[in-house]
PDB file of C-alpha atoms in Angstrom:
ATOM      1  CA  MET A   1      -0.116   0.122  -0.020  1.00  0.00           C
ATOM      2  CA  SER A   2       0.959   3.608  -0.914  1.00  0.00           C
ATOM      3  CA  ASP A   3       1.294   6.131   1.780  1.00  0.00           C
ATOM      4  CA  SER A   4       0.381   8.503  -0.547  1.00  0.00           C
ATOM      5  CA  SER A   5      -3.342   7.177  -1.153  1.00  0.00           C
ATOM      6  CA  PRO A   6      -6.000   9.048  -0.017  1.00  0.00           C
ATOM      7  CA  SER A   7      -6.812   8.649   3.437  1.00  0.00           C
ATOM      8  CA  PRO A   8     -10.259   6.935   4.438  1.00  0.00           C
ATOM      9  CA  ARG A   9     -12.903   9.177   5.182  1.00  0.00           C
ATOM     10  CA  ARG A  10     -13.521   8.622   9.689  1.00  0.00           C
ATOM     11  CA  SER A  11     -16.862   8.416  11.184  1.00  0.00           C
ATOM     12  CA  THR A  12     -16.540   8.974  14.993  1.00  0.00           C
ATOM     13  CA  GLY A  13     -19.462   7.535  17.764  1.00  0.00           C
ATOM     14  CA  THR A  14     -21.899   5.388  17.044  1.00  0.00           C
ATOM     15  CA  GLY A  15     -23.517   7.382  14.231  1.00  0.00           C
ATOM     16  CA  LYS A  16     -24.860   6.110  11.198  1.00  0.00           C
ATOM     17  CA  GLY A  17     -21.595   6.788   9.125  1.00  0.00           C
ATOM     18  CA  ALA A  18     -19.862   4.912  12.019  1.00  0.00           C
ATOM     19  CA  LEU A  19     -22.325   2.118  11.898  1.00  0.00           C
ATOM     20  CA  LYS A  20     -21.774   1.793   7.638  1.00  0.00           C
ATOM     21  CA  ARG A  21     -18.220   1.704   7.553  1.00  0.00           C
ATOM     22  CA  ALA A  22     -18.206  -0.872  10.241  1.00  0.00           C
ATOM     23  CA  ALA A  23     -20.605  -2.739   7.992  1.00  0.00           C
ATOM     24  CA  LEU A  24     -18.254  -2.595   5.361  1.00  0.00           C
ATOM     25  CA  LEU A  25     -15.186  -3.679   7.407  1.00  0.00           C
ATOM     26  CA  ASP A  26     -17.159  -7.033   8.185  1.00  0.00           C
ATOM     27  CA  ALA A  27     -18.165  -7.650   4.632  1.00  0.00           C
ATOM     28  CA  ALA A  28     -14.166  -7.470   3.864  1.00  0.00           C
ATOM     29  CA  GLU A  29     -13.604  -9.597   6.809  1.00  0.00           C
ATOM     30  CA  SER A  30     -15.883 -11.918   5.317  1.00  0.00           C
ATOM     31  CA  VAL A  31     -14.089 -11.988   1.756  1.00  0.00           C
ATOM     32  CA  LEU A  32     -10.969 -12.628   3.261  1.00  0.00           C
ATOM     33  CA  PHE A  33     -12.437 -15.401   5.843  1.00  0.00           C
ATOM     34  CA  THR A  34     -14.219 -17.178   2.651  1.00  0.00           C
ATOM     35  CA  ALA A  35     -12.036 -16.308  -0.752  1.00  0.00           C
ATOM     36  CA  GLY A  36      -8.464 -14.792   1.235  1.00  0.00           C
ATOM     37  CA  TYR A  37      -6.532 -11.965   0.255  1.00  0.00           C
ATOM     38  CA  ALA A  38      -6.599 -12.540  -3.026  1.00  0.00           C
ATOM     39  CA  GLU A  39      -9.891 -11.977  -3.499  1.00  0.00           C
ATOM     40  CA  LEU A  40     -10.181  -8.752  -1.372  1.00  0.00           C
ATOM     41  CA  SER A  41     -11.135  -6.231  -4.321  1.00  0.00           C
ATOM     42  CA  MET A  42     -13.015  -3.474  -3.911  1.00  0.00           C
ATOM     43  CA  ARG A  43     -16.245  -5.174  -6.365  1.00  0.00           C
ATOM     44  CA  ALA A  44     -15.902  -7.957  -4.099  1.00  0.00           C
ATOM     45  CA  VAL A  45     -16.498  -6.520  -0.602  1.00  0.00           C
ATOM     46  CA  ALA A  46     -19.113  -3.800  -2.610  1.00  0.00           C
ATOM     47  CA  ALA A  47     -20.816  -7.221  -3.522  1.00  0.00           C
ATOM     48  CA  GLU A  48     -20.651  -8.882   0.050  1.00  0.00           C
ATOM     49  CA  ALA A  49     -21.964  -5.872   1.764  1.00  0.00           C
ATOM     50  CA  LYS A  50     -24.460  -5.080  -1.322  1.00  0.00           C
ATOM     51  CA  VAL A  51     -23.936  -1.975  -1.856  1.00  0.00           C
ATOM     52  CA  ARG A  52     -23.052  -0.042  -5.088  1.00  0.00           C
ATOM     53  CA  LEU A  53     -19.261   0.329  -5.442  1.00  0.00           C
ATOM     54  CA  GLY A  54     -19.214   4.117  -5.127  1.00  0.00           C
ATOM     55  CA  HIS A  55     -20.444   3.788  -1.658  1.00  0.00           C
ATOM     56  CA  LEU A  56     -17.652   1.776  -0.356  1.00  0.00           C
ATOM     57  CA  GLN A  57     -15.288   4.068  -1.742  1.00  0.00           C
ATOM     58  CA  TYR A  58     -16.887   7.275  -0.139  1.00  0.00           C
ATOM     59  CA  TYR A  59     -15.853   5.602   2.985  1.00  0.00           C
ATOM     60  CA  PHE A  60     -12.800   3.634   1.320  1.00  0.00           C
ATOM     61  CA  PRO A  61     -11.102   5.587  -1.420  1.00  0.00           C
ATOM     62  CA  THR A  62      -9.006   2.614  -2.271  1.00  0.00           C
ATOM     63  CA  ARG A  63      -7.919  -1.154  -2.115  1.00  0.00           C
ATOM     64  CA  ALA A  64      -4.925   0.311   0.150  1.00  0.00           C
ATOM     65  CA  ASP A  65      -7.214   2.314   2.547  1.00  0.00           C
ATOM     66  CA  LEU A  66      -9.924  -0.743   3.102  1.00  0.00           C
ATOM     67  CA  VAL A  67      -6.939  -3.350   3.865  1.00  0.00           C
ATOM     68  CA  GLY A  68      -5.668  -0.728   6.567  1.00  0.00           C
ATOM     69  CA  ALA A  69      -8.707  -0.198   7.891  1.00  0.00           C
ATOM     70  CA  VAL A  70      -9.309  -4.015   8.284  1.00  0.00           C
ATOM     71  CA  LEU A  71      -6.060  -4.743   9.046  1.00  0.00           C
ATOM     72  CA  ALA A  72      -6.094  -2.006  11.791  1.00  0.00           C
ATOM     73  CA  ARG A  73      -9.341  -3.396  13.439  1.00  0.00           C
ATOM     74  CA  VAL A  74      -8.473  -6.887  13.568  1.00  0.00           C
ATOM     75  CA  LEU A  75      -5.239  -6.024  15.150  1.00  0.00           C
ATOM     76  CA  SER A  76      -6.621  -3.520  17.594  1.00  0.00           C
ATOM     77  CA  ARG A  77      -9.475  -5.948  18.665  1.00  0.00           C
ATOM     78  CA  SER A  78      -6.769  -8.560  19.491  1.00  0.00           C
ATOM     79  CA  LEU A  79      -4.838  -6.113  21.526  1.00  0.00           C
ATOM     80  CA  ASP A  80      -8.072  -5.656  23.391  1.00  0.00           C
ATOM     81  CA  ARG A  81      -8.541  -9.177  24.097  1.00  0.00           C
ATOM     82  CA  LEU A  82      -4.827  -9.296  25.654  1.00  0.00           C
ATOM     83  CA  GLU A  83      -4.375  -6.423  27.411  1.00  0.00           C
ATOM     84  CA  PRO A  84      -6.256  -7.617  30.585  1.00  0.00           C
ATOM     85  CA  LEU A  85      -4.601 -11.010  30.518  1.00  0.00           C
ATOM     86  CA  LEU A  86      -0.900  -8.852  30.444  1.00  0.00           C
ATOM     87  CA  ALA A  87      -1.559  -6.006  32.526  1.00  0.00           C
ATOM     88  CA  PRO A  88       1.370  -5.769  34.695  1.00  0.00           C
ATOM     89  CA  GLU A  89      -0.371  -4.097  38.030  1.00  0.00           C
ATOM     90  CA  ALA A  90      -0.434  -6.800  40.172  1.00  0.00           C
ATOM     91  CA  PRO A  91      -3.720  -7.589  41.906  1.00  0.00           C
ATOM     92  CA  VAL A  92      -3.899  -8.599  45.499  1.00  0.00           C
ATOM     93  CA  GLN A  93      -3.151 -12.126  44.347  1.00  0.00           C
ATOM     94  CA  PRO A  94      -0.692 -12.524  41.800  1.00  0.00           C
ATOM     95  CA  PRO A  95      -2.437 -14.171  38.331  1.00  0.00           C
ATOM     96  CA  ASP A  96      -1.935 -17.750  37.514  1.00  0.00           C
ATOM     97  CA  PRO A  97       0.405 -17.332  34.386  1.00  0.00           C
ATOM     98  CA  ALA A  98      -0.999 -21.237  33.334  1.00  0.00           C
ATOM     99  CA  ALA A  99      -4.924 -19.902  33.581  1.00  0.00           C
ATOM    100  CA  MET A 100      -3.690 -16.848  31.284  1.00  0.00           C
ATOM    101  CA  VAL A 101      -2.333 -19.121  28.752  1.00  0.00           C
ATOM    102  CA  ARG A 102      -5.207 -21.078  28.713  1.00  0.00           C
ATOM    103  CA  THR A 103      -7.205 -18.368  28.052  1.00  0.00           C
ATOM    104  CA  ILE A 104      -4.955 -17.618  25.310  1.00  0.00           C
ATOM    105  CA  LEU A 105      -5.007 -20.687  23.455  1.00  0.00           C
ATOM    106  CA  ALA A 106      -8.960 -20.958  24.080  1.00  0.00           C
ATOM    107  CA  GLU A 107      -8.736 -17.913  21.388  1.00  0.00           C
ATOM    108  CA  GLN A 108      -7.434 -20.008  18.643  1.00  0.00           C
ATOM    109  CA  GLU A 109     -10.078 -22.079  18.742  1.00  0.00           C
ATOM    110  CA  ASP A 110     -12.126 -19.569  17.237  1.00  0.00           C
ATOM    111  CA  PRO A 111     -11.692 -20.716  13.635  1.00  0.00           C
ATOM    112  CA  ARG A 112     -12.620 -17.266  11.847  1.00  0.00           C
ATOM    113  CA  LEU A 113     -10.081 -15.279  14.127  1.00  0.00           C
ATOM    114  CA  VAL A 114      -7.219 -17.809  13.116  1.00  0.00           C
ATOM    115  CA  ARG A 115      -8.307 -17.587   9.521  1.00  0.00           C
ATOM    116  CA  LEU A 116      -8.405 -13.954   9.589  1.00  0.00           C
ATOM    117  CA  PHE A 117      -4.779 -13.973  11.032  1.00  0.00           C
ATOM    118  CA  THR A 118      -3.660 -16.426   8.154  1.00  0.00           C
ATOM    119  CA  GLU A 119      -5.117 -14.066   5.663  1.00  0.00           C
ATOM    120  CA  LEU A 120      -3.279 -11.159   6.974  1.00  0.00           C
ATOM    121  CA  TRP A 121       0.463 -13.121   7.320  1.00  0.00           C
ATOM    122  CA  ALA A 122       0.129 -13.792   3.484  1.00  0.00           C
ATOM    123  CA  LEU A 123      -0.894 -10.335   3.020  1.00  0.00           C
ATOM    124  CA  ALA A 124       2.407  -9.003   5.177  1.00  0.00           C
ATOM    125  CA  SER A 125       4.269 -11.643   2.634  1.00  0.00           C
ATOM    126  CA  HIS A 126       3.545  -9.148  -0.002  1.00  0.00           C
ATOM    127  CA  ASP A 127       3.106  -5.619   1.100  1.00  0.00           C
ATOM    128  CA  ASP A 128       5.288  -3.632   3.105  1.00  0.00           C
ATOM    129  CA  THR A 129       2.643  -1.844   4.772  1.00  0.00           C
ATOM    130  CA  VAL A 130       0.724  -4.653   6.111  1.00  0.00           C
ATOM    131  CA  ALA A 131       4.207  -5.929   7.149  1.00  0.00           C
ATOM    132  CA  SER A 132       5.415  -3.062   9.313  1.00  0.00           C
ATOM    133  CA  ALA A 133       1.767  -3.254  10.983  1.00  0.00           C
ATOM    134  CA  VAL A 134       1.719  -6.522  11.829  1.00  0.00           C
ATOM    135  CA  ARG A 135       5.233  -6.340  13.174  1.00  0.00           C
ATOM    136  CA  GLY A 136       3.867  -3.500  15.487  1.00  0.00           C
ATOM    137  CA  PHE A 137       1.269  -5.177  16.259  1.00  0.00           C
ATOM    138  CA  TYR A 138       3.980  -8.261  17.675  1.00  0.00           C
ATOM    139  CA  GLY A 139       5.994  -5.722  19.145  1.00  0.00           C
ATOM    140  CA  ASN A 140       3.033  -4.390  21.206  1.00  0.00           C
ATOM    141  CA  TYR A 141       2.321  -7.961  22.373  1.00  0.00           C
ATOM    142  CA  GLN A 142       5.862  -9.278  23.423  1.00  0.00           C
ATOM    143  CA  ASP A 143       6.121  -5.544  25.411  1.00  0.00           C
ATOM    144  CA  GLN A 144       3.205  -6.621  27.448  1.00  0.00           C
ATOM    145  CA  VAL A 145       4.413  -9.835  28.202  1.00  0.00           C
ATOM    146  CA  SER A 146       7.812  -8.528  28.604  1.00  0.00           C
ATOM    147  CA  ALA A 147       6.181  -5.934  31.389  1.00  0.00           C
ATOM    148  CA  PHE A 148       3.944  -9.087  33.124  1.00  0.00           C
ATOM    149  CA  LEU A 149       7.271 -10.936  33.633  1.00  0.00           C
ATOM    150  CA  ARG A 150       8.990  -7.762  34.677  1.00  0.00           C
ATOM    151  CA  CYS A 151       5.969  -7.071  37.346  1.00  0.00           C
ATOM    152  CA  HIS A 152       5.817 -10.653  38.348  1.00  0.00           C
ATOM    153  CA  ARG A 153       9.678 -11.869  38.262  1.00  0.00           C
ATOM    154  CA  PRO A 154      11.350  -8.855  39.233  1.00  0.00           C
ATOM    155  CA  ASP A 155      14.823 -11.191  39.227  1.00  0.00           C
ATOM    156  CA  LEU A 156      14.562 -11.598  35.648  1.00  0.00           C
ATOM    157  CA  SER A 157      16.948  -9.325  33.751  1.00  0.00           C
ATOM    158  CA  GLU A 158      15.242  -6.987  31.242  1.00  0.00           C
ATOM    159  CA  ARG A 159      17.332  -8.959  28.281  1.00  0.00           C
ATOM    160  CA  THR A 160      15.334 -12.120  29.885  1.00  0.00           C
ATOM    161  CA  CYS A 161      12.238 -10.831  30.537  1.00  0.00           C
ATOM    162  CA  HIS A 162      12.618  -9.396  26.319  1.00  0.00           C
ATOM    163  CA  SER A 163      14.048 -12.486  25.301  1.00  0.00           C
ATOM    164  CA  ARG A 164      11.145 -14.743  27.282  1.00  0.00           C
ATOM    165  CA  ALA A 165       8.443 -12.502  25.646  1.00  0.00           C
ATOM    166  CA  ALA A 166       9.456 -13.144  22.463  1.00  0.00           C
ATOM    167  CA  VAL A 167       9.463 -16.637  22.116  1.00  0.00           C
ATOM    168  CA  PHE A 168       6.031 -16.631  24.288  1.00  0.00           C
ATOM    169  CA  THR A 169       4.894 -14.841  21.543  1.00  0.00           C
ATOM    170  CA  MET A 170       6.349 -16.898  18.900  1.00  0.00           C
ATOM    171  CA  LEU A 171       5.128 -20.057  20.502  1.00  0.00           C
ATOM    172  CA  MET A 172       1.521 -19.198  20.756  1.00  0.00           C
ATOM    173  CA  GLU A 173       1.517 -17.645  17.671  1.00  0.00           C
ATOM    174  CA  GLY A 174       2.945 -20.666  15.787  1.00  0.00           C
ATOM    175  CA  ALA A 175       0.536 -22.868  17.681  1.00  0.00           C
ATOM    176  CA  SER A 176      -2.427 -21.410  16.202  1.00  0.00           C
ATOM    177  CA  LEU A 177      -1.650 -22.792  12.948  1.00  0.00           C
ATOM    178  CA  PHE A 178      -1.244 -25.999  14.175  1.00  0.00           C
ATOM    179  CA  ARG A 179      -4.172 -25.837  16.398  1.00  0.00           C
ATOM    180  CA  SER A 180      -6.413 -24.662  14.363  1.00  0.00           C
ATOM    181  CA  GLY A 181      -6.192 -27.720  11.483  1.00  0.00           C
ATOM    182  CA  ILE A 182      -4.655 -25.280   9.055  1.00  0.00           C
ATOM    183  CA  ALA A 183      -1.132 -27.376   9.650  1.00  0.00           C
ATOM    184  CA  ASP A 184      -2.290 -30.146  12.263  1.00  0.00           C
ATOM    185  CA  HIS A 185      -4.602 -30.726  14.815  1.00  0.00           C
ATOM    186  CA  ARG A 186      -4.861 -30.320  18.184  1.00  0.00           C
ATOM    187  CA  THR A 187      -4.703 -33.028  20.895  1.00  0.00           C
ATOM    188  CA  ALA A 188      -4.801 -33.431  24.279  1.00  0.00           C
ATOM    189  CA  ALA A 189      -1.311 -34.376  24.660  1.00  0.00           C
ATOM    190  CA  THR A 190       0.317 -31.935  22.544  1.00  0.00           C
ATOM    191  CA  ASP A 191      -2.198 -28.977  24.327  1.00  0.00           C
ATOM    192  CA  ALA A 192      -0.839 -30.413  27.553  1.00  0.00           C
ATOM    193  CA  GLU A 193       3.088 -29.863  26.758  1.00  0.00           C
ATOM    194  CA  LEU A 194       2.608 -26.643  24.851  1.00  0.00           C
ATOM    195  CA  LEU A 195       0.629 -25.129  28.076  1.00  0.00           C
ATOM    196  CA  ALA A 196       3.470 -26.742  30.265  1.00  0.00           C
ATOM    197  CA  LEU A 197       6.165 -25.079  28.026  1.00  0.00           C
ATOM    198  CA  ALA A 198       4.360 -21.560  27.709  1.00  0.00           C
ATOM    199  CA  THR A 199       3.873 -21.490  31.539  1.00  0.00           C
ATOM    200  CA  THR A 200       7.339 -21.918  32.058  1.00  0.00           C
ATOM    201  CA  LEU A 201       8.597 -19.645  29.988  1.00  0.00           C
ATOM    202  CA  LEU A 202       6.356 -17.158  32.174  1.00  0.00           C
ATOM    203  CA  THR A 203       7.652 -18.804  35.964  1.00  0.00           C
ATOM    204  CA  ALA A 204      11.011 -19.921  35.235  1.00  0.00           C
ATOM    205  CA  PRO A 205      13.683 -18.506  37.678  1.00  0.00           C
ATOM    206  CA  PRO A 206      16.824 -16.976  36.299  1.00  0.00           C
ATOM    207  CA  ASP A 207      18.977 -19.241  34.405  1.00  0.00           C
TER     208      ASP A 207
END
């Protein structure tokens, strides 16, 4: 996508414009989910939303604008789900890392979410702007895991926190491909090993 492309018209609040924009993004996500990124054309999204092409272009003048808005919304939703789990503020009772890992793994049982991320990864391999946004998302994810570790494992060095956060993110995101059925299927045995390994990254003492 080009930085010189026109900016999409934005609507705020819960007015009609915001609702129409959300409906168009729902249609774009549906095309991504059912047909893949290669079929994510302006005409395909307009047809899915049952609107004229000009209506879609009023809100998203170019495909770049549309893809950028879809990406921003999908990644924002995922960060919103992650933040409460990884909040560094220590509660009265320390959080259960294993319970946190189970919650993250439970999200991977949503085939639509996994498919959307798979398509975004595919887009990122062809589009530097999408790749930059995806890297920013995972950088934020790793920063939150690192902050969680610094708060609840103060005996770990800053470098160790960052390294474990990076490996934790790789492990969890890679697991989504295998647990979802795209690359393999989850089993009770592999889930148990995955839970144990991911929890160890959050709880093990310094080497």
